[in-house]
Amino acid sequence: MRYRPSDRLQRLPAYLFAEFERKRVAFEKQGRDIVNLGIGDPDQPPPKLLIDAMIATLNVPGVHQYSPSQGIEEFRAAVRAFMKRRYDVGLDPKEVCLGVGSKELIAHMPLALTNPGDVVLVPEPGYPPYRSGAIFASCEPYVMPLRRSAGFLPDLDAVPADIANRARILYVNYPNNPTGATATREFYAKCVDFAARHGTLVVSDEAYAELYYDEAPPSLLQTPGAKEVGVAVHSMTKTYSMAGWRVAWVCGHEQVVETMRAFKANVDSGQFMGFQKAVAEVLREGAGDMQSIREMYRRRRDAFVEGCRGLGWDVPSPRAGLYVWFEVPKRGMTSMAFAEAVLEQANVIMLPGAGFGQAAEGFMRVALTVGEERLREAVARLARLKL
Ligand SMILES: Cc1ncc(COP(=O)(O)O)c(C=O)c1O
């Protein structure tokens, strides 16, 4: 064939979740009622304030033209006010850059900030773009396993010295997808120390920062010295159920933020200014509805976790995030075999840990992105499984 995917693209691991999506569509066409606990796509409408602000901005003259890649000043000022209010982190205007969603920021960072052959430290299980971004940039992804016994925090001391010295980026993600773990301030201090010793950049993916069930989780940027070695990536997607809007930001280390801006000036032309203005309003006004959104996810979490415990399964209750992460309840069964049995017999989609990397084999992920009643329905069907 004359045209084929690039070698880089071919080096990416198979996208297991696409297969479940394909089956879902096929089964629904057959009339089967599928409870989809697969993808983490929030099902709630965004806040009314946002929609109203968006409608109002559509008529503002000038918003339909190109905008700067780093985001308009009004958006960045609102981000700075939010970071100050939420974390007491002061940011200069040059320390904030807009993202067209956080996925693009994360996936582009190695291209903007590393050279071929550099090492990128990726947690496993972990959000796939940490690894794919590293592969696209011809870097070497080095896997840091997240183990339940260690609170799903990576063991930085276990990274061999030669790898650590070549590591240009360290990705950390708390609240964590998929494990639901949160980070301690001590852990972030270790990351900062590691980065300072090895000349690494810490990229803290804080996409789930507002979805917590206990106390509000900290940001990397609250750690003394963090701004000298790190950036935080935030997104509006999960917080305000805005997956389709594609608005996020990276903030922290000034040179890194400036590098991202310079890189992005070559690959995108900002985000629609109307979005940015509406998002700025929500960030400025504060998160009025957040408490009720958190309560809604808490009820869903409890319905699923308690239901599964009633089946005798060992299902830990996540501290934060959108997911429940638990060990395959049948000893010796692979996560893929369990996911297939659950889909075939119970018409429920859960994602197998294997799709999050080898270190995640033996686990399952459930997204709390359907209503409480549907979660109870899923548990009732799981009770009838024959394994
Ligand atoms: C850990 C993590 N980071 C970032 C994202 C990306 O979110 P977005 O690109 O919508 O901002 C996701 C989405 O699932 C995620 O799970």
mmCIF file of C-alpha atoms and ligand atoms in Angstrom:
data_model
loop_
_atom_site.group_PDB
_atom_site.id
_atom_site.type_symbol
_atom_site.label_atom_id
_atom_site.label_comp_id
_atom_site.label_asym_id
_atom_site.label_seq_id
_atom_site.Cartn_x
_atom_site.Cartn_y
_atom_site.Cartn_z
ATOM 1 C CA MET A 1 0.000 0.000 0.000
ATOM 2 C CA ARG A 2 1.308 3.425 -0.862
ATOM 3 C CA TYR A 3 0.028 5.176 2.226
ATOM 4 C CA ARG A 4 0.221 3.636 5.656
ATOM 5 C CA PRO A 5 0.287 4.851 9.290
ATOM 6 C CA SER A 6 3.627 6.280 10.380
ATOM 7 C CA ASP A 7 6.049 4.100 12.319
ATOM 8 C CA ARG A 8 5.291 6.300 15.341
ATOM 9 C CA LEU A 9 1.586 5.597 15.083
ATOM 10 C CA GLN A 10 2.252 1.905 14.665
ATOM 11 C CA ARG A 11 4.298 1.873 17.879
ATOM 12 C CA LEU A 12 1.229 2.846 19.919
ATOM 13 C CA PRO A 13 -0.383 0.071 21.948
ATOM 14 C CA ALA A 14 -3.747 -1.226 20.668
ATOM 15 C CA TYR A 15 -6.706 0.867 21.773
ATOM 16 C CA LEU A 16 -8.667 -1.822 23.582
ATOM 17 C CA PHE A 17 -11.543 0.460 24.499
ATOM 18 C CA ALA A 18 -12.471 1.050 20.864
ATOM 19 C CA GLU A 19 -13.341 -2.642 20.646
ATOM 20 C CA PHE A 20 -15.856 -2.287 23.512
ATOM 21 C CA GLU A 21 -17.335 0.761 21.873
ATOM 22 C CA ARG A 22 -17.756 -1.185 18.640
ATOM 23 C CA LYS A 23 -19.514 -4.003 20.499
ATOM 24 C CA ARG A 24 -21.761 -1.554 22.320
ATOM 25 C CA VAL A 25 -22.979 -0.075 19.052
ATOM 26 C CA ALA A 26 -23.531 -3.543 17.532
ATOM 27 C CA PHE A 27 -25.389 -4.859 20.621
ATOM 28 C CA GLU A 28 -27.603 -1.788 20.848
ATOM 29 C CA LYS A 29 -28.524 -2.252 17.195
ATOM 30 C CA GLN A 30 -29.683 -5.752 18.160
ATOM 31 C CA GLY A 31 -31.936 -4.129 20.746
ATOM 32 C CA ARG A 32 -29.891 -5.066 23.828
ATOM 33 C CA ASP A 33 -30.084 -2.614 26.732
ATOM 34 C CA ILE A 34 -26.435 -1.886 27.575
ATOM 35 C CA VAL A 35 -25.391 -0.144 30.798
ATOM 36 C CA ASN A 36 -22.278 1.682 29.639
ATOM 37 C CA LEU A 37 -19.805 2.133 32.492
ATOM 38 C CA GLY A 38 -16.908 2.409 30.061
ATOM 39 C CA ILE A 39 -15.888 5.890 28.956
ATOM 40 C CA GLY A 40 -15.547 8.725 31.520
ATOM 41 C CA ASP A 41 -17.750 11.179 29.671
ATOM 42 C CA PRO A 42 -19.773 13.201 32.220
ATOM 43 C CA ASP A 43 -23.501 12.866 31.542
ATOM 44 C CA GLN A 44 -24.781 16.000 33.284
ATOM 45 C CA PRO A 45 -25.489 19.315 31.550
ATOM 46 C CA PRO A 46 -22.921 22.062 32.157
ATOM 47 C CA PRO A 47 -23.873 24.835 34.646
ATOM 48 C CA LYS A 48 -26.680 27.145 33.481
ATOM 49 C CA LEU A 49 -24.438 30.153 34.088
ATOM 50 C CA LEU A 50 -22.066 28.819 31.444
ATOM 51 C CA ILE A 51 -24.754 28.259 28.824
ATOM 52 C CA ASP A 52 -26.276 31.702 29.486
ATOM 53 C CA ALA A 53 -22.857 33.346 29.302
ATOM 54 C CA MET A 54 -22.108 31.460 26.105
ATOM 55 C CA ILE A 55 -25.320 32.588 24.457
ATOM 56 C CA ALA A 56 -24.615 36.175 25.472
ATOM 57 C CA THR A 57 -21.052 36.094 24.127
ATOM 58 C CA LEU A 58 -22.189 34.874 20.703
ATOM 59 C CA ASN A 59 -23.353 38.399 19.976
ATOM 60 C CA VAL A 60 -20.203 40.113 21.194
ATOM 61 C CA PRO A 61 -18.507 41.657 18.153
ATOM 62 C CA GLY A 62 -15.048 40.295 17.374
ATOM 63 C CA VAL A 63 -15.317 36.962 19.199
ATOM 64 C CA HIS A 64 -15.511 34.970 15.983
ATOM 65 C CA GLN A 65 -12.013 35.769 14.803
ATOM 66 C CA TYR A 66 -8.711 34.042 15.527
ATOM 67 C CA SER A 67 -7.466 34.309 19.071
ATOM 68 C CA PRO A 68 -3.995 33.929 20.558
ATOM 69 C CA SER A 69 -2.818 30.366 21.225
ATOM 70 C CA GLN A 70 -2.145 31.098 24.888
ATOM 71 C CA GLY A 71 -5.748 32.251 25.404
ATOM 72 C CA ILE A 72 -7.272 35.721 25.691
ATOM 73 C CA GLU A 73 -6.255 37.884 28.627
ATOM 74 C CA GLU A 74 -9.734 37.691 30.188
ATOM 75 C CA PHE A 75 -9.565 33.874 30.282
ATOM 76 C CA ARG A 76 -6.070 33.794 31.732
ATOM 77 C CA ALA A 77 -6.968 36.403 34.356
ATOM 78 C CA ALA A 78 -9.943 34.255 35.419
ATOM 79 C CA VAL A 79 -7.684 31.185 35.630
ATOM 80 C CA ARG A 80 -5.242 33.126 37.803
ATOM 81 C CA ALA A 81 -8.055 34.248 40.106
ATOM 82 C CA PHE A 82 -9.330 30.651 40.327
ATOM 83 C CA MET A 83 -5.892 29.224 41.164
ATOM 84 C CA LYS A 84 -5.437 31.898 43.823
ATOM 85 C CA ARG A 85 -8.836 31.271 45.391
ATOM 86 C CA ARG A 86 -8.715 27.462 45.232
ATOM 87 C CA TYR A 87 -5.033 26.838 46.040
ATOM 88 C CA ASP A 88 -3.622 30.183 47.180
ATOM 89 C CA VAL A 89 -1.199 29.902 44.239
ATOM 90 C CA GLY A 90 -0.243 33.239 42.694
ATOM 91 C CA LEU A 91 0.434 33.167 38.943
ATOM 92 C CA ASP A 92 1.802 35.760 36.588
ATOM 93 C CA PRO A 93 -0.041 36.226 33.246
ATOM 94 C CA LYS A 94 2.937 34.593 31.493
ATOM 95 C CA GLU A 95 2.530 31.521 33.659
ATOM 96 C CA VAL A 96 -0.823 30.434 32.159
ATOM 97 C CA CYS A 97 -1.499 28.995 28.707
ATOM 98 C CA LEU A 98 -4.842 27.809 27.313
ATOM 99 C CA GLY A 99 -5.291 24.232 26.069
ATOM 100 C CA VAL A 100 -7.822 22.983 23.530
ATOM 101 C CA GLY A 101 -8.715 20.403 26.183
ATOM 102 C CA SER A 102 -6.012 18.997 28.413
ATOM 103 C CA LYS A 103 -5.459 15.952 26.208
ATOM 104 C CA GLU A 104 -3.744 18.047 23.552
ATOM 105 C CA LEU A 105 -1.536 19.785 26.122
ATOM 106 C CA ILE A 106 -0.489 16.462 27.631
ATOM 107 C CA ALA A 107 0.058 14.760 24.287
ATOM 108 C CA HIS A 108 2.011 17.720 22.852
ATOM 109 C CA MET A 109 4.313 18.346 25.799
ATOM 110 C CA PRO A 110 6.992 15.813 24.831
ATOM 111 C CA LEU A 111 7.082 17.225 21.278
ATOM 112 C CA ALA A 112 7.621 20.718 22.646
ATOM 113 C CA LEU A 113 9.934 19.900 25.540
ATOM 114 C CA THR A 114 12.044 16.807 24.786
ATOM 115 C CA ASN A 115 14.410 15.405 22.198
ATOM 116 C CA PRO A 116 14.400 11.955 20.602
ATOM 117 C CA GLY A 117 15.776 9.345 22.980
ATOM 118 C CA ASP A 118 14.853 11.245 26.151
ATOM 119 C CA VAL A 119 12.978 9.342 28.827
ATOM 120 C CA VAL A 120 9.407 10.187 29.841
ATOM 121 C CA LEU A 121 8.204 8.692 33.127
ATOM 122 C CA VAL A 122 4.634 7.419 32.812
ATOM 123 C CA PRO A 123 2.429 5.966 35.536
ATOM 124 C CA GLU A 124 0.704 2.649 34.871
ATOM 125 C CA PRO A 125 -2.245 2.340 35.000
ATOM 126 C CA GLY A 126 -2.500 5.759 33.458
ATOM 127 C CA TYR A 127 -4.201 8.025 30.972
ATOM 128 C CA PRO A 128 -2.980 6.775 27.538
ATOM 129 C CA PRO A 129 -1.693 10.130 26.094
ATOM 130 C CA TYR A 130 1.218 10.162 28.595
ATOM 131 C CA ARG A 131 2.629 7.209 26.722
ATOM 132 C CA SER A 132 1.439 8.034 23.208
ATOM 133 C CA GLY A 133 2.760 11.615 23.457
ATOM 134 C CA ALA A 134 6.161 10.231 24.439
ATOM 135 C CA ILE A 135 6.108 7.773 21.525
ATOM 136 C CA PHE A 136 5.131 10.483 19.022
ATOM 137 C CA ALA A 137 8.136 12.505 20.182
ATOM 138 C CA SER A 138 10.443 9.478 19.753
ATOM 139 C CA CYS A 139 11.054 9.356 23.489
ATOM 140 C CA GLU A 140 11.368 6.278 25.608
ATOM 141 C CA PRO A 141 8.388 5.862 27.959
ATOM 142 C CA TYR A 142 9.516 4.374 31.292
ATOM 143 C CA VAL A 143 6.692 2.759 33.227
ATOM 144 C CA MET A 144 6.199 3.518 36.917
ATOM 145 C CA PRO A 145 3.746 0.918 38.282
ATOM 146 C CA LEU A 146 1.050 2.191 40.634
ATOM 147 C CA ARG A 147 0.357 -0.428 43.288
ATOM 148 C CA ARG A 148 -2.595 -0.663 45.604
ATOM 149 C CA SER A 149 -0.237 -1.384 48.538
ATOM 150 C CA ALA A 150 1.481 1.993 47.943
ATOM 151 C CA GLY A 151 -1.764 3.982 47.690
ATOM 152 C CA PHE A 152 -1.352 3.987 43.891
ATOM 153 C CA LEU A 153 1.548 6.463 44.154
ATOM 154 C CA PRO A 154 4.669 5.711 42.055
ATOM 155 C CA ASP A 155 7.865 4.800 43.867
ATOM 156 C CA LEU A 156 10.286 7.437 42.588
ATOM 157 C CA ASP A 157 13.159 5.842 44.508
ATOM 158 C CA ALA A 158 12.710 2.726 42.382
ATOM 159 C CA VAL A 159 13.516 4.602 39.137
ATOM 160 C CA PRO A 160 17.086 3.545 38.228
ATOM 161 C CA ALA A 161 19.635 6.397 38.331
ATOM 162 C CA ASP A 162 20.506 6.178 34.614
ATOM 163 C CA ILE A 163 16.803 6.438 33.693
ATOM 164 C CA ALA A 164 16.172 9.245 36.177
ATOM 165 C CA ASN A 165 19.059 11.264 34.752
ATOM 166 C CA ARG A 166 17.614 10.957 31.232
ATOM 167 C CA ALA A 167 14.039 11.661 32.333
ATOM 168 C CA ARG A 168 12.823 14.970 30.911
ATOM 169 C CA ILE A 169 9.177 14.656 31.965
ATOM 170 C CA LEU A 170 7.542 13.010 34.987
ATOM 171 C CA TYR A 171 3.760 12.670 34.619
ATOM 172 C CA VAL A 172 1.709 12.426 37.792
ATOM 173 C CA ASN A 173 -2.079 12.435 37.941
ATOM 174 C CA TYR A 174 -4.086 12.994 41.132
ATOM 175 C CA PRO A 175 -6.961 12.598 41.714
ATOM 176 C CA ASN A 176 -6.036 9.582 39.662
ATOM 177 C CA ASN A 177 -7.640 8.036 36.634
ATOM 178 C CA PRO A 178 -8.340 5.142 36.963
ATOM 179 C CA THR A 179 -7.556 4.300 40.593
ATOM 180 C CA GLY A 180 -9.387 7.167 42.347
ATOM 181 C CA ALA A 181 -6.346 7.758 44.579
ATOM 182 C CA THR A 182 -5.332 11.227 45.751
ATOM 183 C CA ALA A 183 -1.812 12.527 46.374
ATOM 184 C CA THR A 184 -0.407 13.792 49.637
ATOM 185 C CA ARG A 185 1.612 16.979 49.982
ATOM 186 C CA GLU A 186 4.572 14.767 50.979
ATOM 187 C CA PHE A 187 4.319 12.937 47.664
ATOM 188 C CA TYR A 188 4.370 16.201 45.722
ATOM 189 C CA ALA A 189 7.396 17.321 47.756
ATOM 190 C CA LYS A 190 9.155 14.097 46.678
ATOM 191 C CA CYS A 191 8.319 14.836 43.047
ATOM 192 C CA VAL A 192 9.753 18.339 43.330
ATOM 193 C CA ASP A 193 12.905 16.995 44.963
ATOM 194 C CA PHE A 194 13.271 14.290 42.288
ATOM 195 C CA ALA A 195 12.792 16.846 39.502
ATOM 196 C CA ALA A 196 15.313 19.274 40.994
ATOM 197 C CA ARG A 197 17.933 16.540 41.360
ATOM 198 C CA HIS A 198 17.505 15.118 37.865
ATOM 199 C CA GLY A 199 16.582 18.164 35.782
ATOM 200 C CA THR A 200 13.121 16.705 35.087
ATOM 201 C CA LEU A 201 9.883 18.608 34.526
ATOM 202 C CA VAL A 202 6.933 17.464 36.667
ATOM 203 C CA VAL A 203 3.642 17.600 34.764
ATOM 204 C CA SER A 204 0.822 17.261 37.259
ATOM 205 C CA ASP A 205 -2.412 16.346 35.501
ATOM 206 C CA GLU A 206 -5.105 17.708 37.811
ATOM 207 C CA ALA A 207 -8.081 17.145 35.482
ATOM 208 C CA TYR A 208 -10.182 15.653 38.309
ATOM 209 C CA ALA A 209 -9.187 18.196 40.966
ATOM 210 C CA GLU A 210 -12.752 19.297 41.774
ATOM 211 C CA LEU A 211 -14.322 15.834 41.914
ATOM 212 C CA TYR A 212 -13.489 14.690 45.429
ATOM 213 C CA TYR A 213 -15.391 12.983 48.224
ATOM 214 C CA ASP A 214 -13.257 13.868 51.274
ATOM 215 C CA GLU A 215 -11.157 16.976 51.653
ATOM 216 C CA ALA A 216 -10.172 19.026 48.599
ATOM 217 C CA PRO A 217 -7.002 17.504 47.101
ATOM 218 C CA PRO A 218 -3.869 19.676 46.900
ATOM 219 C CA SER A 219 -2.166 20.890 43.710
ATOM 220 C CA LEU A 220 1.468 20.227 42.892
ATOM 221 C CA LEU A 221 1.865 24.002 42.672
ATOM 222 C CA GLN A 222 1.216 24.381 46.416
ATOM 223 C CA THR A 223 4.508 22.590 47.084
ATOM 224 C CA PRO A 224 7.450 24.867 47.887
ATOM 225 C CA GLY A 225 9.708 25.072 44.820
ATOM 226 C CA ALA A 226 7.114 23.482 42.490
ATOM 227 C CA LYS A 227 6.984 26.399 40.077
ATOM 228 C CA GLU A 228 10.737 26.039 39.454
ATOM 229 C CA VAL A 229 10.351 22.434 38.256
ATOM 230 C CA GLY A 230 6.743 21.851 37.360
ATOM 231 C CA VAL A 231 3.441 22.727 35.797
ATOM 232 C CA ALA A 232 -0.139 21.769 36.588
ATOM 233 C CA VAL A 233 -2.664 20.932 33.883
ATOM 234 C CA HIS A 234 -6.326 21.701 34.600
ATOM 235 C CA SER A 235 -9.415 21.077 32.544
ATOM 236 C CA MET A 236 -13.034 22.192 32.578
ATOM 237 C CA THR A 237 -14.156 18.821 31.159
ATOM 238 C CA LYS A 238 -14.807 16.735 34.256
ATOM 239 C CA THR A 239 -15.516 19.571 36.664
ATOM 240 C CA TYR A 240 -18.371 21.120 34.736
ATOM 241 C CA SER A 241 -19.397 18.281 32.401
ATOM 242 C CA MET A 242 -17.929 20.085 29.395
ATOM 243 C CA ALA A 243 -16.151 17.301 27.510
ATOM 244 C CA GLY A 244 -17.163 18.689 24.125
ATOM 245 C CA TRP A 245 -16.088 22.277 24.791
ATOM 246 C CA ARG A 246 -12.336 21.605 24.864
ATOM 247 C CA VAL A 247 -11.081 24.171 27.345
ATOM 248 C CA ALA A 248 -8.133 23.609 29.688
ATOM 249 C CA TRP A 249 -4.946 25.283 30.837
ATOM 250 C CA VAL A 250 -1.360 24.607 31.809
ATOM 251 C CA CYS A 251 0.189 26.808 34.483
ATOM 252 C CA GLY A 252 3.359 27.090 36.521
ATOM 253 C CA HIS A 253 6.969 27.214 35.280
ATOM 254 C CA GLU A 254 7.174 30.340 33.134
ATOM 255 C CA GLN A 255 9.584 29.028 30.480
ATOM 256 C CA VAL A 256 7.663 25.794 30.079
ATOM 257 C CA VAL A 257 4.396 27.675 29.680
ATOM 258 C CA GLU A 258 6.038 29.984 27.150
ATOM 259 C CA THR A 259 7.422 26.963 25.271
ATOM 260 C CA MET A 260 3.961 25.456 25.087
ATOM 261 C CA ARG A 261 2.578 28.736 23.794
ATOM 262 C CA ALA A 262 5.285 28.911 21.107
ATOM 263 C CA PHE A 263 4.664 25.276 20.151
ATOM 264 C CA LYS A 264 0.903 25.694 20.007
ATOM 265 C CA ALA A 265 1.219 28.790 17.851
ATOM 266 C CA ASN A 266 2.317 26.304 15.176
ATOM 267 C CA VAL A 267 -0.398 23.697 15.615
ATOM 268 C CA ASP A 268 -3.592 25.492 16.624
ATOM 269 C CA SER A 269 -5.038 28.954 16.585
ATOM 270 C CA GLY A 270 -6.467 29.177 20.043
ATOM 271 C CA GLN A 271 -9.988 28.316 21.085
ATOM 272 C CA PHE A 272 -13.226 30.110 20.206
ATOM 273 C CA MET A 273 -13.218 33.402 22.113
ATOM 274 C CA GLY A 274 -16.905 33.030 22.961
ATOM 275 C CA PHE A 275 -16.052 29.843 24.911
ATOM 276 C CA GLN A 276 -13.178 31.530 26.635
ATOM 277 C CA LYS A 277 -15.316 34.453 27.758
ATOM 278 C CA ALA A 278 -18.080 32.185 29.054
ATOM 279 C CA VAL A 279 -15.605 29.945 30.876
ATOM 280 C CA ALA A 280 -13.955 33.020 32.370
ATOM 281 C CA GLU A 281 -17.291 34.053 33.806
ATOM 282 C CA VAL A 282 -17.806 30.665 35.447
ATOM 283 C CA LEU A 283 -14.273 30.668 36.854
ATOM 284 C CA ARG A 284 -14.738 34.200 38.199
ATOM 285 C CA GLU A 285 -18.168 33.593 39.693
ATOM 286 C CA GLY A 286 -16.982 30.488 41.479
ATOM 287 C CA ALA A 287 -18.192 26.955 41.416
ATOM 288 C CA GLY A 288 -21.704 27.442 42.673
ATOM 289 C CA ASP A 289 -22.944 24.028 41.599
ATOM 290 C CA MET A 290 -19.852 21.994 42.447
ATOM 291 C CA GLN A 291 -21.051 20.799 45.819
ATOM 292 C CA SER A 292 -24.183 19.287 44.333
ATOM 293 C CA ILE A 293 -22.201 17.687 41.495
ATOM 294 C CA ARG A 294 -19.866 16.109 44.056
ATOM 295 C CA GLU A 295 -22.854 14.867 46.060
ATOM 296 C CA MET A 296 -24.347 13.314 42.943
ATOM 297 C CA TYR A 297 -21.151 11.387 42.197
ATOM 298 C CA ARG A 298 -20.895 10.376 45.847
ATOM 299 C CA ARG A 299 -24.377 8.817 45.714
ATOM 300 C CA ARG A 300 -23.467 6.989 42.521
ATOM 301 C CA ARG A 301 -20.181 5.779 43.994
ATOM 302 C CA ASP A 302 -21.889 4.509 47.122
ATOM 303 C CA ALA A 303 -24.672 2.786 45.155
ATOM 304 C CA PHE A 304 -22.147 0.887 43.054
ATOM 305 C CA VAL A 305 -19.543 0.147 45.732
ATOM 306 C CA GLU A 306 -22.053 -0.954 48.362
ATOM 307 C CA GLY A 307 -23.978 -2.990 45.783
ATOM 308 C CA CYS A 308 -20.827 -4.859 44.741
ATOM 309 C CA ARG A 309 -19.773 -5.410 48.322
ATOM 310 C CA GLY A 310 -23.177 -6.986 48.822
ATOM 311 C CA LEU A 311 -22.108 -9.530 46.179
ATOM 312 C CA GLY A 312 -19.039 -10.306 48.286
ATOM 313 C CA TRP A 313 -16.645 -8.418 45.980
ATOM 314 C CA ASP A 314 -13.668 -6.469 47.346
ATOM 315 C CA VAL A 315 -14.411 -3.001 45.928
ATOM 316 C CA PRO A 316 -12.552 -0.075 47.532
ATOM 317 C CA SER A 317 -14.373 3.238 47.717
ATOM 318 C CA PRO A 318 -12.448 5.862 45.709
ATOM 319 C CA ARG A 319 -11.495 9.091 47.474
ATOM 320 C CA ALA A 320 -11.915 11.188 44.340
ATOM 321 C CA GLY A 321 -12.468 11.161 40.599
ATOM 322 C CA LEU A 322 -15.067 9.592 38.370
ATOM 323 C CA TYR A 323 -14.110 5.929 38.591
ATOM 324 C CA VAL A 324 -14.253 2.823 40.742
ATOM 325 C CA TRP A 325 -11.155 0.613 40.391
ATOM 326 C CA PHE A 326 -11.261 -2.867 41.808
ATOM 327 C CA GLU A 327 -9.695 -6.282 41.465
ATOM 328 C CA VAL A 328 -11.358 -8.867 39.209
ATOM 329 C CA PRO A 329 -13.622 -10.636 41.699
ATOM 330 C CA LYS A 330 -12.894 -14.107 40.328
ATOM 331 C CA ARG A 331 -9.412 -15.341 41.205
ATOM 332 C CA GLY A 332 -7.300 -16.287 38.191
ATOM 333 C CA MET A 333 -9.612 -14.661 35.606
ATOM 334 C CA THR A 334 -8.029 -11.990 33.365
ATOM 335 C CA SER A 335 -9.546 -8.527 33.268
ATOM 336 C CA MET A 336 -10.364 -8.985 29.583
ATOM 337 C CA ALA A 337 -12.170 -12.295 30.171
ATOM 338 C CA PHE A 338 -14.119 -10.725 33.023
ATOM 339 C CA ALA A 339 -15.058 -7.652 30.953
ATOM 340 C CA GLU A 340 -16.243 -9.900 28.125
ATOM 341 C CA ALA A 341 -18.307 -12.077 30.472
ATOM 342 C CA VAL A 342 -19.891 -8.992 32.022
ATOM 343 C CA LEU A 343 -20.809 -7.647 28.609
ATOM 344 C CA GLU A 344 -22.043 -10.945 27.170
ATOM 345 C CA GLN A 345 -24.026 -12.089 30.211
ATOM 346 C CA ALA A 346 -25.071 -8.865 31.912
ATOM 347 C CA ASN A 347 -25.052 -6.293 29.093
ATOM 348 C CA VAL A 348 -22.791 -4.076 31.210
ATOM 349 C CA ILE A 349 -19.636 -2.423 29.855
ATOM 350 C CA MET A 350 -16.680 -2.093 32.232
ATOM 351 C CA LEU A 351 -13.120 -1.520 31.064
ATOM 352 C CA PRO A 352 -10.464 -4.179 31.647
ATOM 353 C CA GLY A 353 -7.337 -3.081 33.522
ATOM 354 C CA ALA A 354 -5.265 -4.589 30.682
ATOM 355 C CA GLY A 355 -6.266 -1.585 28.578
ATOM 356 C CA PHE A 356 -4.379 0.677 31.006
ATOM 357 C CA GLY A 357 -1.079 -1.214 30.700
ATOM 358 C CA GLN A 358 0.402 -4.449 31.966
ATOM 359 C CA ALA A 359 0.751 -3.226 35.537
ATOM 360 C CA ALA A 360 -3.037 -2.831 35.633
ATOM 361 C CA GLU A 361 -3.881 -6.412 34.680
ATOM 362 C CA GLY A 362 -6.220 -7.983 37.221
ATOM 363 C CA PHE A 363 -8.227 -4.764 37.743
ATOM 364 C CA MET A 364 -11.473 -3.356 36.343
ATOM 365 C CA ARG A 365 -12.602 0.248 35.848
ATOM 366 C CA VAL A 366 -16.149 1.462 36.195
ATOM 367 C CA ALA A 367 -17.085 5.037 35.229
ATOM 368 C CA LEU A 368 -19.750 6.678 37.371
ATOM 369 C CA THR A 369 -21.192 8.492 34.374
ATOM 370 C CA VAL A 370 -24.690 7.014 34.509
ATOM 371 C CA GLY A 371 -27.429 7.682 37.068
ATOM 372 C CA GLU A 372 -27.767 5.918 40.409
ATOM 373 C CA GLU A 373 -30.689 3.797 39.185
ATOM 374 C CA ARG A 374 -28.707 2.487 36.225
ATOM 375 C CA LEU A 375 -25.811 1.648 38.549
ATOM 376 C CA ARG A 376 -28.207 -0.319 40.787
ATOM 377 C CA GLU A 377 -29.535 -2.038 37.678
ATOM 378 C CA ALA A 378 -25.950 -2.945 36.693
ATOM 379 C CA VAL A 379 -25.310 -4.454 40.141
ATOM 380 C CA ALA A 380 -28.551 -6.466 39.956
ATOM 381 C CA ARG A 381 -27.395 -7.897 36.618
ATOM 382 C CA LEU A 382 -23.897 -8.604 37.966
ATOM 383 C CA ALA A 383 -25.484 -10.637 40.771
ATOM 384 C CA ARG A 384 -26.695 -13.103 38.122
ATOM 385 C CA LEU A 385 -23.254 -13.611 36.501
ATOM 386 C CA LYS A 386 -22.081 -17.189 36.068
ATOM 387 C CA LEU A 387 -18.295 -17.190 36.134
HETATM 388 C C1 LIG B 1 -6.362 11.830 33.681
HETATM 389 C C2 LIG B 1 -6.968 12.588 32.571
HETATM 390 N N1 LIG B 1 -6.380 13.713 32.163
HETATM 391 C C3 LIG B 1 -6.877 14.443 31.159
HETATM 392 C C4 LIG B 1 -8.027 14.047 30.514
HETATM 393 C C5 LIG B 1 -8.468 14.845 29.314
HETATM 394 O O1 LIG B 1 -9.514 15.652 29.464
HETATM 395 P P1 LIG B 1 -9.794 16.824 28.424
HETATM 396 O O2 LIG B 1 -8.913 16.632 27.236
HETATM 397 O O3 LIG B 1 -11.221 16.679 28.082
HETATM 398 O O4 LIG B 1 -9.449 18.086 29.131
HETATM 399 C C6 LIG B 1 -8.687 12.897 30.902
HETATM 400 C C7 LIG B 1 -9.911 12.475 30.201
HETATM 401 O O5 LIG B 1 -10.434 11.407 30.383
HETATM 402 C C8 LIG B 1 -8.151 12.139 31.956
HETATM 403 O O6 LIG B 1 -8.728 11.015 32.381
#
